[in-house]
Amino acid sequence: EYGELQKCIFTTDAEYRRFRQIVVNLVMATDIFDKELGELRKNRWAKAFSSDINECEIDSDHENRKATVVIEHIMQASDVAHTMQHWHVYQKWNRRLFDELYTAWRAGRMERDPSTFWYQGEMSFFDGYIIPLAKKLKECGVFGVASDECLNYAIDNRKEWEAKGQMIVSEIISDYEQRDKEEARRLQMASEQSANEGRKKKKFSRRRSLITTGG
């Protein structure tokens, strides 16, 4: 089905294996919680962009390593791109992720209530992952002048979250509590309506029985 596309990407078994390895590396690059993989990526970056490398040491293997490392970091950036965009974009997707995890917690599919760690967790995420990633993208220059924009947005979002994050989490939880109250009232009204309809049917049935029997 994708034969024509495959011919454009690889034409030999060696090229196919190389392409497959790159794809596997890209998928694995989005696993930010595996510390061992994280250290391997850091070491590859340090080796690829070391300032101590002499020109005579730059060969095809070095260039391939450098290209692979850059692609991995582009993949990582795309996975968390909302954190490096305008505050409103960041908030939109941050809220959706929170909703997903909060819903999972309420359904018993998550051990901890995300509202108890969301504020500090985002701070640590910016400091330990997002901002260092944005700096690497700027260092390699893969996005040109847009790299400065990514880094600046990441830093600005981190500052604004520090100032407003706790209030935002509180507002989100208040929204959920309000929705829970409204849902409880709706269910109560539905239950009362169902009970009233049941009593009416019972009363009507009794009258009909009396009429039928002549009682």
Tab-separated table of C-alpha atoms in Angstrom:
chain	number	residue	atom	x	y	z
A	1	GLU	CA	0.000	0.000	0.000
A	2	TYR	CA	2.896	2.347	0.775
A	3	GLY	CA	5.309	0.894	-1.736
A	4	GLU	CA	5.933	4.139	-3.612
A	5	LEU	CA	6.553	6.046	-0.388
A	6	GLN	CA	8.911	3.348	0.873
A	7	LYS	CA	10.947	3.541	-2.333
A	8	CYS	CA	11.503	7.247	-1.651
A	9	ILE	CA	12.684	6.585	1.914
A	10	PHE	CA	14.838	3.458	1.506
A	11	THR	CA	15.909	1.250	-1.357
A	12	THR	CA	18.166	-1.307	0.361
A	13	ASP	CA	17.939	-3.513	3.438
A	14	ALA	CA	20.618	-1.424	5.129
A	15	GLU	CA	18.654	1.782	4.527
A	16	TYR	CA	15.489	0.079	5.759
A	17	ARG	CA	17.168	-1.027	9.004
A	18	ARG	CA	18.573	2.464	9.488
A	19	PHE	CA	15.173	4.052	8.908
A	20	ARG	CA	13.481	1.594	11.264
A	21	GLN	CA	16.020	2.306	14.000
A	22	ILE	CA	15.438	6.047	13.643
A	23	VAL	CA	11.664	5.585	13.935
A	24	VAL	CA	12.097	3.401	17.041
A	25	ASN	CA	14.409	6.005	18.583
A	26	LEU	CA	11.880	8.758	17.866
A	27	VAL	CA	9.043	6.873	19.526
A	28	MET	CA	11.216	6.037	22.534
A	29	ALA	CA	12.340	9.667	22.755
A	30	THR	CA	8.862	10.662	23.956
A	31	ASP	CA	9.248	8.427	27.041
A	32	ILE	CA	10.417	11.149	29.416
A	33	PHE	CA	9.972	9.080	32.584
A	34	ASP	CA	12.602	6.443	31.805
A	35	LYS	CA	15.716	7.786	33.534
A	36	GLU	CA	18.066	5.356	31.791
A	37	LEU	CA	16.862	6.400	28.338
A	38	GLY	CA	17.049	10.030	29.421
A	39	GLU	CA	20.696	9.681	30.399
A	40	LEU	CA	21.524	7.971	27.106
A	41	ARG	CA	19.928	10.855	25.194
A	42	LYS	CA	21.853	13.409	27.255
A	43	ASN	CA	25.116	11.585	26.552
A	44	ARG	CA	24.367	11.416	22.824
A	45	TRP	CA	23.614	15.137	22.794
A	46	ALA	CA	26.832	15.962	24.665
A	47	LYS	CA	28.847	13.819	22.259
A	48	ALA	CA	27.178	15.208	19.143
A	49	PHE	CA	27.462	18.868	20.130
A	50	SER	CA	30.698	18.807	22.101
A	51	SER	CA	32.854	21.889	21.563
A	52	ASP	CA	35.961	19.725	21.990
A	53	ILE	CA	35.508	17.873	18.698
A	54	ASN	CA	38.193	18.580	16.117
A	55	GLU	CA	37.308	18.979	12.457
A	56	CYS	CA	39.250	15.836	11.644
A	57	GLU	CA	36.937	13.878	13.973
A	58	ILE	CA	33.817	14.957	12.092
A	59	ASP	CA	32.866	12.060	9.833
A	60	SER	CA	29.639	10.567	8.502
A	61	ASP	CA	28.990	8.715	11.775
A	62	HIS	CA	29.254	11.961	13.709
A	63	GLU	CA	26.926	13.767	11.302
A	64	ASN	CA	24.426	10.894	11.460
A	65	ARG	CA	24.551	10.914	15.248
A	66	LYS	CA	24.011	14.656	15.279
A	67	ALA	CA	21.060	14.432	12.896
A	68	THR	CA	19.476	11.611	14.912
A	69	VAL	CA	19.841	13.524	18.163
A	70	VAL	CA	18.277	16.639	16.647
A	71	ILE	CA	15.333	14.656	15.263
A	72	GLU	CA	14.807	13.067	18.685
A	73	HIS	CA	14.636	16.483	20.292
A	74	ILE	CA	12.248	17.780	17.642
A	75	MET	CA	10.015	14.799	18.456
A	76	GLN	CA	10.217	15.599	22.158
A	77	ALA	CA	9.360	19.230	21.469
A	78	SER	CA	6.341	18.262	19.378
A	79	ASP	CA	5.131	16.084	22.262
A	80	VAL	CA	5.046	19.092	24.627
A	81	ALA	CA	4.733	21.905	22.087
A	82	HIS	CA	1.924	23.618	24.021
A	83	THR	CA	4.373	24.556	26.775
A	84	MET	CA	6.457	26.559	24.281
A	85	GLN	CA	3.564	28.497	22.791
A	86	HIS	CA	1.349	31.373	23.909
A	87	TRP	CA	-0.012	31.231	27.478
A	88	HIS	CA	-3.574	30.601	26.247
A	89	VAL	CA	-2.434	27.653	24.121
A	90	TYR	CA	-0.482	26.234	27.054
A	91	GLN	CA	-3.477	26.636	29.366
A	92	LYS	CA	-5.863	24.986	26.911
A	93	TRP	CA	-3.853	21.781	26.620
A	94	ASN	CA	-2.678	21.791	30.222
A	95	ARG	CA	-6.330	21.850	31.303
A	96	ARG	CA	-7.212	18.992	28.963
A	97	LEU	CA	-4.408	16.861	30.346
A	98	PHE	CA	-5.534	17.654	33.883
A	99	ASP	CA	-9.124	16.736	32.996
A	100	GLU	CA	-7.957	13.415	31.581
A	101	LEU	CA	-5.966	12.505	34.695
A	102	TYR	CA	-8.553	13.854	37.137
A	103	THR	CA	-11.273	11.815	35.438
A	104	ALA	CA	-9.040	8.731	35.640
A	105	TRP	CA	-8.479	9.347	39.369
A	106	ARG	CA	-12.187	9.743	40.068
A	107	ALA	CA	-12.838	6.503	38.187
A	108	GLY	CA	-10.263	4.655	40.317
A	109	ARG	CA	-7.740	4.276	37.494
A	110	MET	CA	-5.124	6.557	39.066
A	111	GLU	CA	-3.657	6.369	42.561
A	112	ARG	CA	-3.223	10.082	43.352
A	113	ASP	CA	-5.512	13.061	42.961
A	114	PRO	CA	-3.659	15.230	40.387
A	115	SER	CA	-4.913	18.423	42.024
A	116	THR	CA	-2.614	17.697	44.983
A	117	PHE	CA	0.549	17.884	42.871
A	118	TRP	CA	-0.397	19.690	39.664
A	119	TYR	CA	0.909	23.139	40.572
A	120	GLN	CA	4.330	22.026	41.767
A	121	GLY	CA	4.493	19.309	39.134
A	122	GLU	CA	4.211	21.863	36.326
A	123	MET	CA	6.921	24.007	37.942
A	124	SER	CA	9.273	21.022	38.095
A	125	PHE	CA	8.347	20.033	34.531
A	126	PHE	CA	9.331	23.464	33.210
A	127	ASP	CA	12.559	23.593	35.218
A	128	GLY	CA	13.702	20.035	34.660
A	129	TYR	CA	12.506	19.296	31.144
A	130	ILE	CA	10.793	22.020	29.099
A	131	ILE	CA	13.241	24.903	29.489
A	132	PRO	CA	16.366	22.687	29.094
A	133	LEU	CA	14.767	21.191	25.965
A	134	ALA	CA	14.011	24.651	24.559
A	135	LYS	CA	17.608	25.687	25.220
A	136	LYS	CA	18.895	22.653	23.305
A	137	LEU	CA	16.645	23.474	20.362
A	138	LYS	CA	18.080	26.982	20.372
A	139	GLU	CA	21.627	25.639	20.644
A	140	CYS	CA	21.308	23.371	17.609
A	141	GLY	CA	19.492	26.101	15.655
A	142	VAL	CA	17.110	23.659	14.002
A	143	PHE	CA	14.158	26.084	14.186
A	144	GLY	CA	16.139	29.197	13.290
A	145	VAL	CA	14.775	32.358	14.920
A	146	ALA	CA	11.727	30.390	16.091
A	147	SER	CA	13.994	28.674	18.624
A	148	ASP	CA	14.232	31.957	20.565
A	149	GLU	CA	10.453	32.185	20.476
A	150	CYS	CA	10.052	28.660	21.901
A	151	LEU	CA	12.470	29.375	24.720
A	152	ASN	CA	10.934	32.748	25.542
A	153	TYR	CA	7.414	31.310	25.634
A	154	ALA	CA	8.580	28.461	27.873
A	155	ILE	CA	10.190	30.886	30.326
A	156	ASP	CA	7.174	33.235	30.248
A	157	ASN	CA	4.706	30.384	30.782
A	158	ARG	CA	6.752	29.134	33.698
A	159	LYS	CA	6.670	32.593	35.313
A	160	GLU	CA	2.953	33.026	34.744
A	161	TRP	CA	2.196	29.539	36.051
A	162	GLU	CA	4.216	30.276	39.178
A	163	ALA	CA	2.077	33.370	39.748
A	164	LYS	CA	-1.324	31.980	38.737
A	165	GLY	CA	-1.056	28.190	38.846
A	166	GLN	CA	-2.434	27.611	42.349
A	167	MET	CA	-5.438	29.817	41.645
A	168	ILE	CA	-6.038	28.042	38.325
A	169	VAL	CA	-5.999	24.598	39.961
A	170	SER	CA	-8.417	25.846	42.645
A	171	GLU	CA	-10.760	27.202	39.971
A	172	ILE	CA	-10.659	23.904	38.083
A	173	ILE	CA	-11.588	21.955	41.206
A	174	SER	CA	-14.365	24.458	41.958
A	175	ASP	CA	-15.735	23.851	38.460
A	176	TYR	CA	-15.791	20.114	39.095
A	177	GLU	CA	-17.509	20.570	42.471
A	178	GLN	CA	-20.134	22.817	40.888
A	179	ARG	CA	-20.748	20.303	38.122
A	180	ASP	CA	-21.052	17.523	40.714
A	181	LYS	CA	-23.680	19.533	42.626
A	182	GLU	CA	-25.626	20.240	39.443
A	183	GLU	CA	-25.470	16.574	38.448
A	184	ALA	CA	-26.626	15.521	41.930
A	185	ARG	CA	-29.591	17.942	41.678
A	186	ARG	CA	-30.426	16.647	38.208
A	187	LEU	CA	-30.395	13.050	39.415
A	188	GLN	CA	-32.488	13.968	42.449
A	189	MET	CA	-35.082	15.697	40.272
A	190	ALA	CA	-35.129	12.749	37.873
A	191	SER	CA	-35.590	10.362	40.774
A	192	GLU	CA	-38.450	12.425	42.227
A	193	GLN	CA	-40.090	12.712	38.826
A	194	SER	CA	-39.838	8.968	38.319
A	195	ALA	CA	-41.336	8.352	41.782
A	196	ASN	CA	-44.222	10.755	41.095
A	197	GLU	CA	-44.954	9.090	37.766
A	198	GLY	CA	-44.902	5.718	39.523
A	199	ARG	CA	-47.411	6.896	42.135
A	200	LYS	CA	-49.670	8.356	39.416
A	201	LYS	CA	-49.620	5.086	37.480
A	202	LYS	CA	-50.335	3.136	40.644
A	203	LYS	CA	-53.223	5.443	41.542
A	204	PHE	CA	-54.651	5.263	37.998
A	205	SER	CA	-54.357	1.470	37.995
A	206	ARG	CA	-56.200	1.288	41.307
A	207	ARG	CA	-59.041	3.473	40.027
A	208	ARG	CA	-59.317	1.428	36.872
A	209	SER	CA	-59.514	-1.749	38.926
A	210	LEU	CA	-62.316	-0.338	41.052
A	211	ILE	CA	-64.267	0.725	37.984
A	212	THR	CA	-63.784	-2.642	36.327
A	213	THR	CA	-64.913	-4.600	39.375
A	214	GLY	CA	-67.698	-2.146	40.149
A	215	GLY	CA	-66.209	-1.446	43.562
